Coordinates of C-alpha atoms in Angstrom, one line a residue:
K279 CA 0.0 0.0 0.0
Y280 CA 2.9 2.3 0.8
D281 CA 4.5 1.7 -2.6
I282 CA 1.2 2.3 -4.4
V283 CA 0.7 5.6 -2.6
E284 CA 4.4 6.6 -3.3
T285 CA 4.1 5.6 -7.0
L286 CA 0.9 7.6 -7.5
Q287 CA 2.4 10.7 -5.8
G288 CA 5.5 10.4 -8.0
K289 CA 3.2 10.8 -11.0
G290 CA 1.8 14.0 -9.6
H291 CA -1.5 12.7 -8.2
V292 CA -3.0 13.8 -4.9
V293 CA -3.5 10.5 -3.1
G294 CA -6.0 9.5 -0.4
M295 CA -6.5 6.2 1.3
T296 CA -8.4 4.6 4.1
G297 CA -7.2 2.0 6.6
D298 CA -7.8 0.5 10.0
G299 CA -4.9 -1.6 11.0
V300 CA -1.3 -1.2 12.2
N301 CA -0.1 -2.4 8.8
D302 CA -1.9 0.5 7.1
A303 CA -0.2 3.1 9.2
P304 CA 2.9 3.8 7.0
A305 CA 0.6 4.3 3.9
L306 CA -1.9 6.4 5.9
K307 CA 1.0 8.7 7.0
K308 CA 2.4 8.9 3.4
A309 CA -0.9 9.7 1.7
D310 CA -1.9 13.3 1.2
L311 CA -5.2 12.4 2.9
G312 CA -4.9 9.4 5.2
I313 CA -8.3 8.4 6.7
A314 CA -8.6 6.1 9.6
V315 CA -12.1 4.4 9.5
S316 CA -14.3 4.0 12.4
G317 CA -13.0 1.3 14.7
A318 CA -9.4 1.7 13.5
T319 CA -6.5 0.9 15.8
D320 CA -5.0 3.7 17.8
V321 CA -1.8 3.5 15.7
A322 CA -3.8 4.1 12.5
K323 CA -5.7 6.9 14.1
S324 CA -2.5 8.6 15.4
V325 CA -0.9 8.9 11.9
A326 CA -4.1 9.6 9.9
S327 CA -5.0 13.1 8.6
A328 CA -8.7 12.4 9.5
V329 CA -10.6 9.9 11.6
L330 CA -14.2 8.8 10.7
T331 CA -16.5 8.7 13.6
S332 CA -19.2 6.5 12.2
P333 CA -19.3 3.3 10.1
G334 CA -19.2 3.7 6.4
L335 CA -17.4 6.1 4.1
R336 CA -20.1 8.8 3.8
E337 CA -18.1 11.3 6.0
I338 CA -15.3 11.3 3.4
A339 CA -17.5 13.4 1.2
D340 CA -17.8 16.0 4.0
I341 CA -14.0 16.0 4.5
I342 CA -13.4 16.7 0.8
R343 CA -16.1 19.3 0.6
L344 CA -14.7 21.1 3.7
G345 CA -11.2 20.9 2.3
R346 CA -12.2 22.5 -1.0
M347 CA -14.2 25.2 0.8
I348 CA -11.1 26.1 2.9
Y349 CA -9.0 26.1 -0.3
R350 CA -11.5 28.6 -1.9
K351 CA -11.2 30.8 1.2
I352 CA -7.4 30.9 0.9
V353 CA -7.7 31.8 -2.9
V354 CA -10.2 34.6 -2.2
W355 CA -8.0 36.0 0.6
T356 CA -4.9 35.9 -1.7
I357 CA -6.6 37.6 -4.6
N358 CA -8.1 40.2 -2.4
K359 CA -4.8 40.8 -0.8
I360 CA -3.0 41.3 -4.1
V361 CA -5.7 43.5 -5.5
K362 CA -5.7 45.6 -2.3
T363 CA -2.0 46.1 -2.8
F364 CA -2.6 47.5 -6.2
S365 CA -5.6 49.6 -5.0
I366 CA -3.8 51.1 -2.0
V367 CA 0.0 50.9 -2.4
Y368 CA 0.4 51.5 -6.1
F369 CA -2.5 53.9 -6.5
V370 CA -1.5 56.0 -3.6
A371 CA 2.2 56.0 -4.6
I372 CA 1.6 56.8 -8.3
S373 CA -1.1 59.4 -7.7
T374 CA 1.0 61.2 -5.1
L375 CA 3.9 61.4 -7.5
L376 CA 1.6 62.7 -10.3
L377 CA -0.2 65.3 -8.1
G378 CA 2.8 66.3 -6.1
L379 CA 0.8 66.0 -2.9
P380 CA -0.4 63.0 -0.8
I381 CA -3.6 61.6 -2.2
L382 CA -4.4 60.3 1.3
T383 CA -3.5 61.6 4.8
P384 CA -2.2 59.3 7.5
T385 CA -5.7 59.6 9.2
H386 CA -7.3 58.3 6.0
M387 CA -4.9 55.4 5.8
I388 CA -5.5 54.4 9.4
L389 CA -9.3 54.6 9.1
M390 CA -9.3 52.6 5.9
L391 CA -7.0 49.8 7.1
F392 CA -9.0 49.6 10.4
L393 CA -12.4 49.3 8.6
Y394 CA -11.0 46.8 6.0
D395 CA -10.0 44.4 8.7
F396 CA -13.6 43.5 9.8
V397 CA -14.6 42.4 6.3
T398 CA -11.3 40.6 5.6
L399 CA -11.8 38.6 8.8
S400 CA -15.3 37.6 7.7
I401 CA -13.8 35.6 4.8
S402 CA -12.8 33.0 7.4
I403 CA -16.5 32.3 8.3
D404 CA -18.0 32.9 4.8
V405 CA -19.8 30.0 3.2
L406 CA -18.2 29.4 -0.3
K407 CA -19.3 26.9 -2.9
P408 CA -16.7 24.1 -3.1
S409 CA -15.4 23.1 -6.6
R410 CA -16.9 20.0 -8.1
R411 CA -13.5 18.8 -9.3
P412 CA -10.2 18.4 -7.6
E413 CA -8.1 21.5 -7.3
K414 CA -4.3 22.0 -7.2
W415 CA -2.2 24.9 -6.2
N416 CA -1.0 26.9 -9.2
I417 CA 0.7 29.9 -7.7
T418 CA 1.7 31.3 -11.1
K419 CA -1.9 31.3 -12.4
L420 CA -3.2 32.7 -9.1
T421 CA -0.6 35.6 -9.3
V422 CA -1.4 36.4 -12.9
I423 CA -5.1 36.5 -12.3
S424 CA -4.7 38.6 -9.2
T425 CA -2.3 41.0 -11.0
I426 CA -4.7 41.5 -14.0
L427 CA -7.6 42.2 -11.6
G428 CA -5.4 44.5 -9.6
A429 CA -4.5 46.4 -12.8
V430 CA -8.3 46.7 -13.6
K431 CA -8.9 48.2 -10.2
L432 CA -6.0 50.6 -10.6
A433 CA -7.4 51.9 -13.9
E434 CA -10.9 52.3 -12.3
L435 CA -9.4 54.3 -9.4
F436 CA -7.5 56.7 -11.7
I437 CA -10.7 57.3 -13.6
A438 CA -12.4 58.1 -10.3
L439 CA -9.5 60.5 -9.5
H440 CA -10.1 62.2 -12.9
I441 CA -13.8 62.6 -12.1
A442 CA -12.9 64.1 -8.7
K443 CA -10.8 66.7 -10.4
L444 CA -13.5 67.4 -12.9
I445 CA -16.0 68.4 -10.3
N446 CA -13.4 70.8 -8.8
L447 CA -13.3 69.5 -5.2
P448 CA -10.8 71.4 -3.0
Y449 CA -7.8 69.2 -2.4
P450 CA -8.7 68.2 1.2
Q451 CA -12.1 67.1 0.0
L452 CA -10.5 65.3 -3.0
Q453 CA -8.5 63.3 -0.5
S454 CA -11.7 62.4 1.4
F455 CA -13.4 61.5 -1.9
M456 CA -10.6 59.1 -2.8
F457 CA -10.6 57.6 0.7
Y458 CA -14.3 56.9 0.4
M459 CA -13.9 55.4 -3.1
L460 CA -11.0 53.2 -2.0
L461 CA -12.9 51.9 1.0
L462 CA -16.1 51.2 -0.8
S463 CA -14.3 49.6 -3.7
G464 CA -12.3 47.4 -1.3
L465 CA -15.5 46.2 0.5
L466 CA -17.3 45.3 -2.7
N467 CA -14.2 43.6 -4.1
I468 CA -14.6 40.8 -1.6
V469 CA -18.2 40.2 -2.8
N470 CA -16.8 39.9 -6.3
F471 CA -13.8 37.7 -5.7
R472 CA -15.6 35.1 -3.5
E473 CA -17.2 33.9 -6.7
T474 CA -15.6 32.7 -10.0
G475 CA -18.8 33.5 -11.8
A476 CA -21.2 36.4 -11.4
F477 CA -21.1 37.9 -7.9
W478 CA -24.8 37.1 -7.3
S479 CA -24.2 33.3 -7.9
S480 CA -24.2 32.8 -4.1
K481 CA -25.0 34.9 -1.1
P482 CA -22.2 36.0 1.3
S483 CA -22.6 35.0 4.9
R484 CA -24.6 37.2 7.1
Y485 CA -21.5 38.2 9.1
M486 CA -19.8 39.4 5.9
L487 CA -22.9 41.3 4.8
L488 CA -23.1 42.8 8.2
A489 CA -19.4 43.9 8.2
I490 CA -19.8 45.4 4.7
I491 CA -23.0 47.3 5.7
V492 CA -21.5 48.6 9.0
D493 CA -18.2 49.7 7.4
S494 CA -20.1 51.4 4.5
V495 CA -22.4 53.3 7.0
A496 CA -19.4 54.2 9.1
A497 CA -17.5 55.6 6.1
T498 CA -20.5 57.5 4.9
T499 CA -21.0 59.0 8.3
L500 CA -17.4 60.1 8.5
V501 CA -17.4 61.9 5.1
W502 CA -20.9 63.3 5.5
G503 CA -20.4 64.7 8.9
G504 CA -16.7 65.7 8.5
I505 CA -15.8 63.5 11.5
I506 CA -12.0 63.3 11.8
I507 CA -11.6 63.9 8.1
P508 CA -12.8 66.7 5.8
S509 CA -16.5 66.4 4.9
L510 CA -17.9 65.9 1.4
P511 CA -20.9 67.6 -0.2
P512 CA -23.9 65.2 -0.7
Y513 CA -23.5 65.2 -4.5
A514 CA -19.9 64.0 -4.2
I515 CA -21.0 61.2 -1.8
A516 CA -23.8 60.1 -4.2
L517 CA -21.4 60.2 -7.1
A518 CA -18.8 58.1 -5.3
L519 CA -21.5 55.5 -4.3
I520 CA -23.0 55.2 -7.8
Y521 CA -19.6 55.0 -9.5
T522 CA -18.2 52.4 -7.0
I523 CA -21.3 50.2 -7.2
M524 CA -21.5 50.3 -11.0
V525 CA -17.8 49.8 -11.6
T526 CA -17.1 47.3 -9.0
L527 CA -20.2 45.1 -9.2
L528 CA -20.5 45.4 -13.0
A529 CA -17.2 46.3 -14.7
T530 CA -14.8 44.5 -12.3
D531 CA -17.2 41.5 -12.2
A532 CA -17.2 41.2 -16.0
A533 CA -13.4 41.5 -16.1
K534 CA -13.2 38.8 -13.4
I535 CA -15.4 36.4 -15.3
A536 CA -13.5 37.0 -18.6
V537 CA -10.2 36.4 -16.8
Y538 CA -11.4 33.1 -15.3
R539 CA -12.8 32.0 -18.7
F540 CA -9.4 32.6 -20.3
F541 CA -7.1 31.2 -17.6
G542 CA -9.4 28.7 -16.0
H543 CA -10.2 28.4 -12.3
V544 CA -7.5 28.4 -9.6

C-alpha cells in the first residue's frame, strides 16, 4: 500500500487512502489524505489526517467538501490581498507622484485599514461553494489572475481621481473623496472575488454582509459629517457611491469572469 501511494504521488497525483490496521499506518501517513475508518486501531488513528467517527465512508465526502471550501477561502483571501496592494499601495504612490501632494492623509490610511479588517476577517467564516472537481495549487496562475484584476482596479481608481478633479473639489475634499472610493471599492471587491462566476451566484454569509454594511455606513457618516476627516458635499458622496457600485459590481465582475474563462479556475 505504501508503494502504491508513493508511485501515484510520484506521477503527480493527490492520493488519499483509508485504513484501519497497524499495517496501514505507513501508507496512511504517506498519503496526502490518510483516513482512519471508524473502529481503526490507535496506531492508524494517530498517523491519519482524519478519523471517521461513524461506520461507512459517507463522511469522506464531508471531508473533501470542507477541504475544497477552505481552499477557496485561501484563494479569495490571496486575490483580495494582491488587488488591495494595487488599490492602496500602487494607486497612492503613483497618484501622489503625479499630483505632487499625498492623495491620502495618515488619518485616511489608518481609518481605511482599520475598517477593512472587519470584512477581511469575515472571509474565514464565509460559506463558499466548493469546486466539483479536484483543485491543485497553481501559484503562477493565481498571481497572474490577481495582477490582472489589480490592474483593472488601478485603472478604475485613476478614472475616479479624474472625475474628482473634474468636479473641482478642494484638495482636502478630493482626499476624502478618494478615501471613500477606495474603502467602498475594497469592501465590494470581496463580494466579487468570492465567486468565480457572477457575484450574485451565491449569497455571502450574514457576518460578511453585516461587516460590509456597518463599514459602509461608518465611512459614509465620516465623510458626510466631517468627523476626523474633511466632509464631502452630498452630490460627491452620491457620485462616489454610484460610481463604485456600478464599476465594482459590473465592470470588475465582468473582467473577473473574462479572466477566469481565459485562464481557467485556480
